[in-house]
Amino acid sequence: MLSIIILAAGKGTRMKSDLPKVLQPMAGKALLKHVVDSARELEPKKIIVVHGFGGDQVKADFEGHNDIDWVHQKEQLGTGHAVKQASEIISADDEIIILYGDVPLISSSTLKQLLSENLKKGINLLSAILPDPSGYGRIVRKKGNIQAIIEDSDASEEIKKIKEINTGIMACNGNLLKKLLSRLKNDNIKKEYYLTDIIDMAVTDGLPVRGFMASTWEESMGINDKIELARAERLFQKKLAKELMQNGVTIMDPARIDIRGDIKCGSDVLIDVNTVFEGKVNLGNNVKIGPNTYICDAKIGDNSVIHANSHILGAEIGTNAQIGPFARLRPGVELQNNVKVGNFVEIKKSLIGTASKVNHLSYIGDSEIGDNVNIGAGTITCNYDGANKHKTQIDDGAFIGSGVELVAPVKIGKDATIGAGSTISMDVEDEKLSVERADQKMINDWKRPKKS
Ligand code: UD1
Ligand code: CA
């Protein structure tokens, strides 16, 4: 049976942040969640997370993830000490994989390799050759065989030249792990119990230490500071963009798209530059997303176009919509098919019927708008009286002139017309024209002031 131990107790001092390192986000998801997700793909019997610094915060972030066993490491005395805490709840005959909460790009296919050889004896260790190995533990080999791991802080200049590094990830059986951990000492520069010292011990005991390589070095990147975090973010985004393009999505520049959640795309979707997608986003066939747009938790129907600089959060958009440029759709918006929402329009918690238009500079909130309604430029639904929110209802075919204020609660009947500039606070009957406007005057003896 497989158990996976994930180390996540460190503060991550080098992050210089109050947020525990393993909760720092990559692609909008905590580093530790990436690791847990890879672990899950191996279908282990147990996933044990060792938490310590900011432990409550870490656990709170995983509420509802009931497949995790939490082990608390009170003091962060090193990676070896951390694994030791977890080893108390593993069985001697388990196969164990150890993962680090700050190595988030690791893939389950690479991890599977570590289980490919018989784990009854010895240790399977995942290494990588890095262009810049500084900061990592180095793998010391003799005649090709792994002898030990020497931590960067304890390494001589000669050792520091070694480019093969310890990813931190290893596999062995529970019995051996428990035995080796009981012999760990902290006689090193940092006065920590290093997990890596068990390699040296295994070699001394004549046990095999087998090295495996990650399929790409990027996978084994450890994230210790904001510079590495940014590097990992870019690598991960590149991978996500590649997957979309492999599925037929046109991405104008794969270096200028950010996906912080799950995105599903139909066929012939086009995504322009500087677009950010968050949460669950579903784009239908032939959808076009203009440049500089932000789209979060939204569903966009076939053939719809989101023009540049639009901000869409929690909205459902039907087919053939034209949105923006500079439109803002807020949570609870549902647009039926063929709807047009133009520039500088904000819509919140409203239903807009088929083929209706809100083309310029309007605020629509808490409204139910029917089909074929035309909302003139600068129309505002006055939905808030300072204490409560009220509803505006506009029925099919109504025409609202420009610069109208609709003081809710109010209902505009079917095919009714509202004259421009009106403040409407009473219901309007079907097919009627309603105008609320002072009579226009002409001041005959008025003179334009002159500059003195
Ligand atoms: C560690 C390895 C190093 C390897 C590198 C790969 C050791 C001694 N060193 O160094 O060989 O090249 O990772 O990225 O293992 N943690 C705990 N409890 C502790 C200390 C750390 O849970 O007491 C956790 C941290 O939260 C982190 C992980 O273990 O997720 C690694 O700790 P970190 O301090 O980042 O180790 P590195 O110096 O990167
Ligand atoms: Ca690290």
PDB file of C-alpha atoms in Angstrom, residues 59-186:
ATOM      1  CA  LYS A  59      -5.572  23.448   7.405  1.00  0.00           C
ATOM      2  CA  ALA A  60      -8.319  26.029   6.880  1.00  0.00           C
ATOM      3  CA  ASP A  61      -7.285  26.312   3.247  1.00  0.00           C
ATOM      4  CA  PHE A  62      -7.907  22.576   2.878  1.00  0.00           C
ATOM      5  CA  GLU A  63     -11.316  22.455   4.523  1.00  0.00           C
ATOM      6  CA  GLY A  64     -13.362  19.649   3.052  1.00  0.00           C
ATOM      7  CA  HIS A  65     -10.310  17.772   1.736  1.00  0.00           C
ATOM      8  CA  ASN A  66     -11.070  14.782   3.895  1.00  0.00           C
ATOM      9  CA  ASP A  67      -8.507  12.480   2.335  1.00  0.00           C
ATOM     10  CA  ILE A  68      -5.634  14.242   4.114  1.00  0.00           C
ATOM     11  CA  ASP A  69      -4.118  13.117   7.423  1.00  0.00           C
ATOM     12  CA  TRP A  70      -2.573  16.098   9.197  1.00  0.00           C
ATOM     13  CA  VAL A  71       0.511  15.723  11.354  1.00  0.00           C
ATOM     14  CA  HIS A  72       1.744  18.648  13.388  1.00  0.00           C
ATOM     15  CA  GLN A  73       5.450  19.451  13.627  1.00  0.00           C
ATOM     16  CA  LYS A  74       5.648  21.818  16.594  1.00  0.00           C
ATOM     17  CA  GLU A  75       9.155  23.063  15.943  1.00  0.00           C
ATOM     18  CA  GLN A  76      10.673  23.182  12.501  1.00  0.00           C
ATOM     19  CA  LEU A  77      13.812  21.202  13.235  1.00  0.00           C
ATOM     20  CA  GLY A  78      14.414  20.117   9.645  1.00  0.00           C
ATOM     21  CA  THR A  79      13.019  17.941   6.878  1.00  0.00           C
ATOM     22  CA  GLY A  80      14.206  14.727   8.572  1.00  0.00           C
ATOM     23  CA  HIS A  81      12.485  15.705  11.799  1.00  0.00           C
ATOM     24  CA  ALA A  82       9.325  16.511   9.818  1.00  0.00           C
ATOM     25  CA  VAL A  83       9.216  13.086   8.150  1.00  0.00           C
ATOM     26  CA  LYS A  84       9.823  11.481  11.529  1.00  0.00           C
ATOM     27  CA  GLN A  85       6.621  13.022  12.893  1.00  0.00           C
ATOM     28  CA  ALA A  86       4.701  11.537   9.971  1.00  0.00           C
ATOM     29  CA  SER A  87       6.421   8.160  10.168  1.00  0.00           C
ATOM     30  CA  GLU A  88       4.535   7.441  13.370  1.00  0.00           C
ATOM     31  CA  ILE A  89       1.315   6.930  11.419  1.00  0.00           C
ATOM     32  CA  ILE A  90       2.700   4.799   8.597  1.00  0.00           C
ATOM     33  CA  SER A  91       2.946   1.019   8.541  1.00  0.00           C
ATOM     34  CA  ALA A  92       6.249  -0.787   8.247  1.00  0.00           C
ATOM     35  CA  ASP A  93       5.142  -2.608   5.105  1.00  0.00           C
ATOM     36  CA  ASP A  94       3.856   0.524   3.315  1.00  0.00           C
ATOM     37  CA  GLU A  95       5.577   1.988   0.292  1.00  0.00           C
ATOM     38  CA  ILE A  96       6.326   5.619   1.056  1.00  0.00           C
ATOM     39  CA  ILE A  97       6.833   8.585  -1.235  1.00  0.00           C
ATOM     40  CA  ILE A  98       8.075  11.825   0.300  1.00  0.00           C
ATOM     41  CA  LEU A  99       7.127  15.070  -1.437  1.00  0.00           C
ATOM     42  CA  TYR A 100       7.952  18.674  -0.599  1.00  0.00           C
ATOM     43  CA  GLY A 101       5.156  21.219  -0.379  1.00  0.00           C
ATOM     44  CA  ASP A 102       7.358  23.745  -2.160  1.00  0.00           C
ATOM     45  CA  VAL A 103       8.068  21.583  -5.244  1.00  0.00           C
ATOM     46  CA  PRO A 104       4.728  22.165  -7.015  1.00  0.00           C
ATOM     47  CA  LEU A 105       5.409  21.343 -10.663  1.00  0.00           C
ATOM     48  CA  ILE A 106       6.138  17.687 -10.078  1.00  0.00           C
ATOM     49  CA  SER A 107       4.025  15.403 -12.274  1.00  0.00           C
ATOM     50  CA  SER A 108       2.449  12.149 -11.246  1.00  0.00           C
ATOM     51  CA  SER A 109       4.060  10.409 -14.240  1.00  0.00           C
ATOM     52  CA  THR A 110       7.516  11.257 -12.897  1.00  0.00           C
ATOM     53  CA  LEU A 111       6.485  10.085  -9.444  1.00  0.00           C
ATOM     54  CA  LYS A 112       5.260   6.782 -10.848  1.00  0.00           C
ATOM     55  CA  GLN A 113       8.827   6.015 -11.975  1.00  0.00           C
ATOM     56  CA  LEU A 114       9.894   5.991  -8.338  1.00  0.00           C
ATOM     57  CA  LEU A 115       7.510   3.131  -7.685  1.00  0.00           C
ATOM     58  CA  SER A 116       8.616   1.150 -10.703  1.00  0.00           C
ATOM     59  CA  GLU A 117      11.487  -0.608  -8.936  1.00  0.00           C
ATOM     60  CA  ASN A 118      11.055  -2.963  -6.082  1.00  0.00           C
ATOM     61  CA  LEU A 119      10.987  -0.916  -2.914  1.00  0.00           C
ATOM     62  CA  LYS A 120      11.603  -3.819  -0.543  1.00  0.00           C
ATOM     63  CA  LYS A 121      15.220  -2.728  -0.370  1.00  0.00           C
ATOM     64  CA  GLY A 122      16.945   0.641  -0.520  1.00  0.00           C
ATOM     65  CA  ILE A 123      15.825   4.076  -1.644  1.00  0.00           C
ATOM     66  CA  ASN A 124      14.647   5.490  -4.977  1.00  0.00           C
ATOM     67  CA  LEU A 125      15.691   9.095  -5.271  1.00  0.00           C
ATOM     68  CA  LEU A 126      14.581  11.703  -7.784  1.00  0.00           C
ATOM     69  CA  SER A 127      17.353  13.959  -9.017  1.00  0.00           C
ATOM     70  CA  ALA A 128      17.647  16.586 -11.734  1.00  0.00           C
ATOM     71  CA  ILE A 129      20.361  18.424 -13.604  1.00  0.00           C
ATOM     72  CA  LEU A 130      19.778  22.138 -13.209  1.00  0.00           C
ATOM     73  CA  PRO A 131      21.328  24.943 -15.215  1.00  0.00           C
ATOM     74  CA  ASP A 132      21.752  26.782 -11.915  1.00  0.00           C
ATOM     75  CA  PRO A 133      21.965  24.331  -8.994  1.00  0.00           C
ATOM     76  CA  SER A 134      22.681  26.929  -6.306  1.00  0.00           C
ATOM     77  CA  GLY A 135      20.655  26.549  -3.145  1.00  0.00           C
ATOM     78  CA  TYR A 136      19.897  22.859  -3.687  1.00  0.00           C
ATOM     79  CA  GLY A 137      21.384  19.780  -2.052  1.00  0.00           C
ATOM     80  CA  ARG A 138      23.973  18.224  -4.424  1.00  0.00           C
ATOM     81  CA  ILE A 139      24.104  14.548  -5.347  1.00  0.00           C
ATOM     82  CA  VAL A 140      27.545  13.114  -4.742  1.00  0.00           C
ATOM     83  CA  ARG A 141      28.356  10.048  -6.868  1.00  0.00           C
ATOM     84  CA  LYS A 142      31.318   7.647  -6.869  1.00  0.00           C
ATOM     85  CA  LYS A 143      31.810   5.517  -9.986  1.00  0.00           C
ATOM     86  CA  GLY A 144      28.319   6.562 -10.992  1.00  0.00           C
ATOM     87  CA  ASN A 145      26.722   5.393  -7.746  1.00  0.00           C
ATOM     88  CA  ILE A 146      24.970   7.817  -5.423  1.00  0.00           C
ATOM     89  CA  GLN A 147      26.919   8.215  -2.187  1.00  0.00           C
ATOM     90  CA  ALA A 148      25.334  11.127  -0.353  1.00  0.00           C
ATOM     91  CA  ILE A 149      23.489  14.428  -0.588  1.00  0.00           C
ATOM     92  CA  ILE A 150      25.345  17.490   0.631  1.00  0.00           C
ATOM     93  CA  GLU A 151      23.296  20.570   1.403  1.00  0.00           C
ATOM     94  CA  ASP A 152      24.278  23.831  -0.277  1.00  0.00           C
ATOM     95  CA  SER A 153      25.000  25.469   3.074  1.00  0.00           C
ATOM     96  CA  ASP A 154      27.375  22.651   4.007  1.00  0.00           C
ATOM     97  CA  ALA A 155      29.000  22.273   0.594  1.00  0.00           C
ATOM     98  CA  SER A 156      32.623  23.009  -0.314  1.00  0.00           C
ATOM     99  CA  GLU A 157      33.378  24.968  -3.491  1.00  0.00           C
ATOM    100  CA  GLU A 158      34.142  21.665  -5.232  1.00  0.00           C
ATOM    101  CA  ILE A 159      30.749  20.162  -4.251  1.00  0.00           C
ATOM    102  CA  LYS A 160      28.940  23.363  -5.259  1.00  0.00           C
ATOM    103  CA  LYS A 161      30.108  22.779  -8.834  1.00  0.00           C
ATOM    104  CA  ILE A 162      27.995  19.610  -9.064  1.00  0.00           C
ATOM    105  CA  LYS A 163      24.946  20.266 -11.246  1.00  0.00           C
ATOM    106  CA  GLU A 164      22.969  17.183 -10.234  1.00  0.00           C
ATOM    107  CA  ILE A 165      20.640  18.142  -7.420  1.00  0.00           C
ATOM    108  CA  ASN A 166      18.307  16.519  -4.947  1.00  0.00           C
ATOM    109  CA  THR A 167      14.686  17.261  -5.771  1.00  0.00           C
ATOM    110  CA  GLY A 168      13.809  16.249  -2.226  1.00  0.00           C
ATOM    111  CA  ILE A 169      11.520  13.553  -3.547  1.00  0.00           C
ATOM    112  CA  MET A 170      12.206   9.943  -2.665  1.00  0.00           C
ATOM    113  CA  ALA A 171      10.573   6.572  -2.127  1.00  0.00           C
ATOM    114  CA  CYS A 172      11.341   3.617   0.139  1.00  0.00           C
ATOM    115  CA  ASN A 173       9.477   1.216   2.381  1.00  0.00           C
ATOM    116  CA  GLY A 174       8.096   2.181   5.774  1.00  0.00           C
ATOM    117  CA  ASN A 175      10.265  -0.146   7.762  1.00  0.00           C
ATOM    118  CA  LEU A 176      13.537   1.164   6.308  1.00  0.00           C
ATOM    119  CA  LEU A 177      12.407   4.771   6.603  1.00  0.00           C
ATOM    120  CA  LYS A 178      11.588   4.396  10.306  1.00  0.00           C
ATOM    121  CA  LYS A 179      14.934   2.721  10.966  1.00  0.00           C
ATOM    122  CA  LEU A 180      17.011   5.335   9.173  1.00  0.00           C
ATOM    123  CA  LEU A 181      15.129   8.285  10.677  1.00  0.00           C
ATOM    124  CA  SER A 182      15.858   7.064  14.202  1.00  0.00           C
ATOM    125  CA  ARG A 183      19.589   7.520  13.506  1.00  0.00           C
ATOM    126  CA  LEU A 184      19.429  11.134  12.234  1.00  0.00           C
ATOM    127  CA  LYS A 185      21.674  13.749  13.856  1.00  0.00           C
ATOM    128  CA  ASN A 186      21.734  17.516  13.500  1.00  0.00           C
TER     129      ASN A 186
END
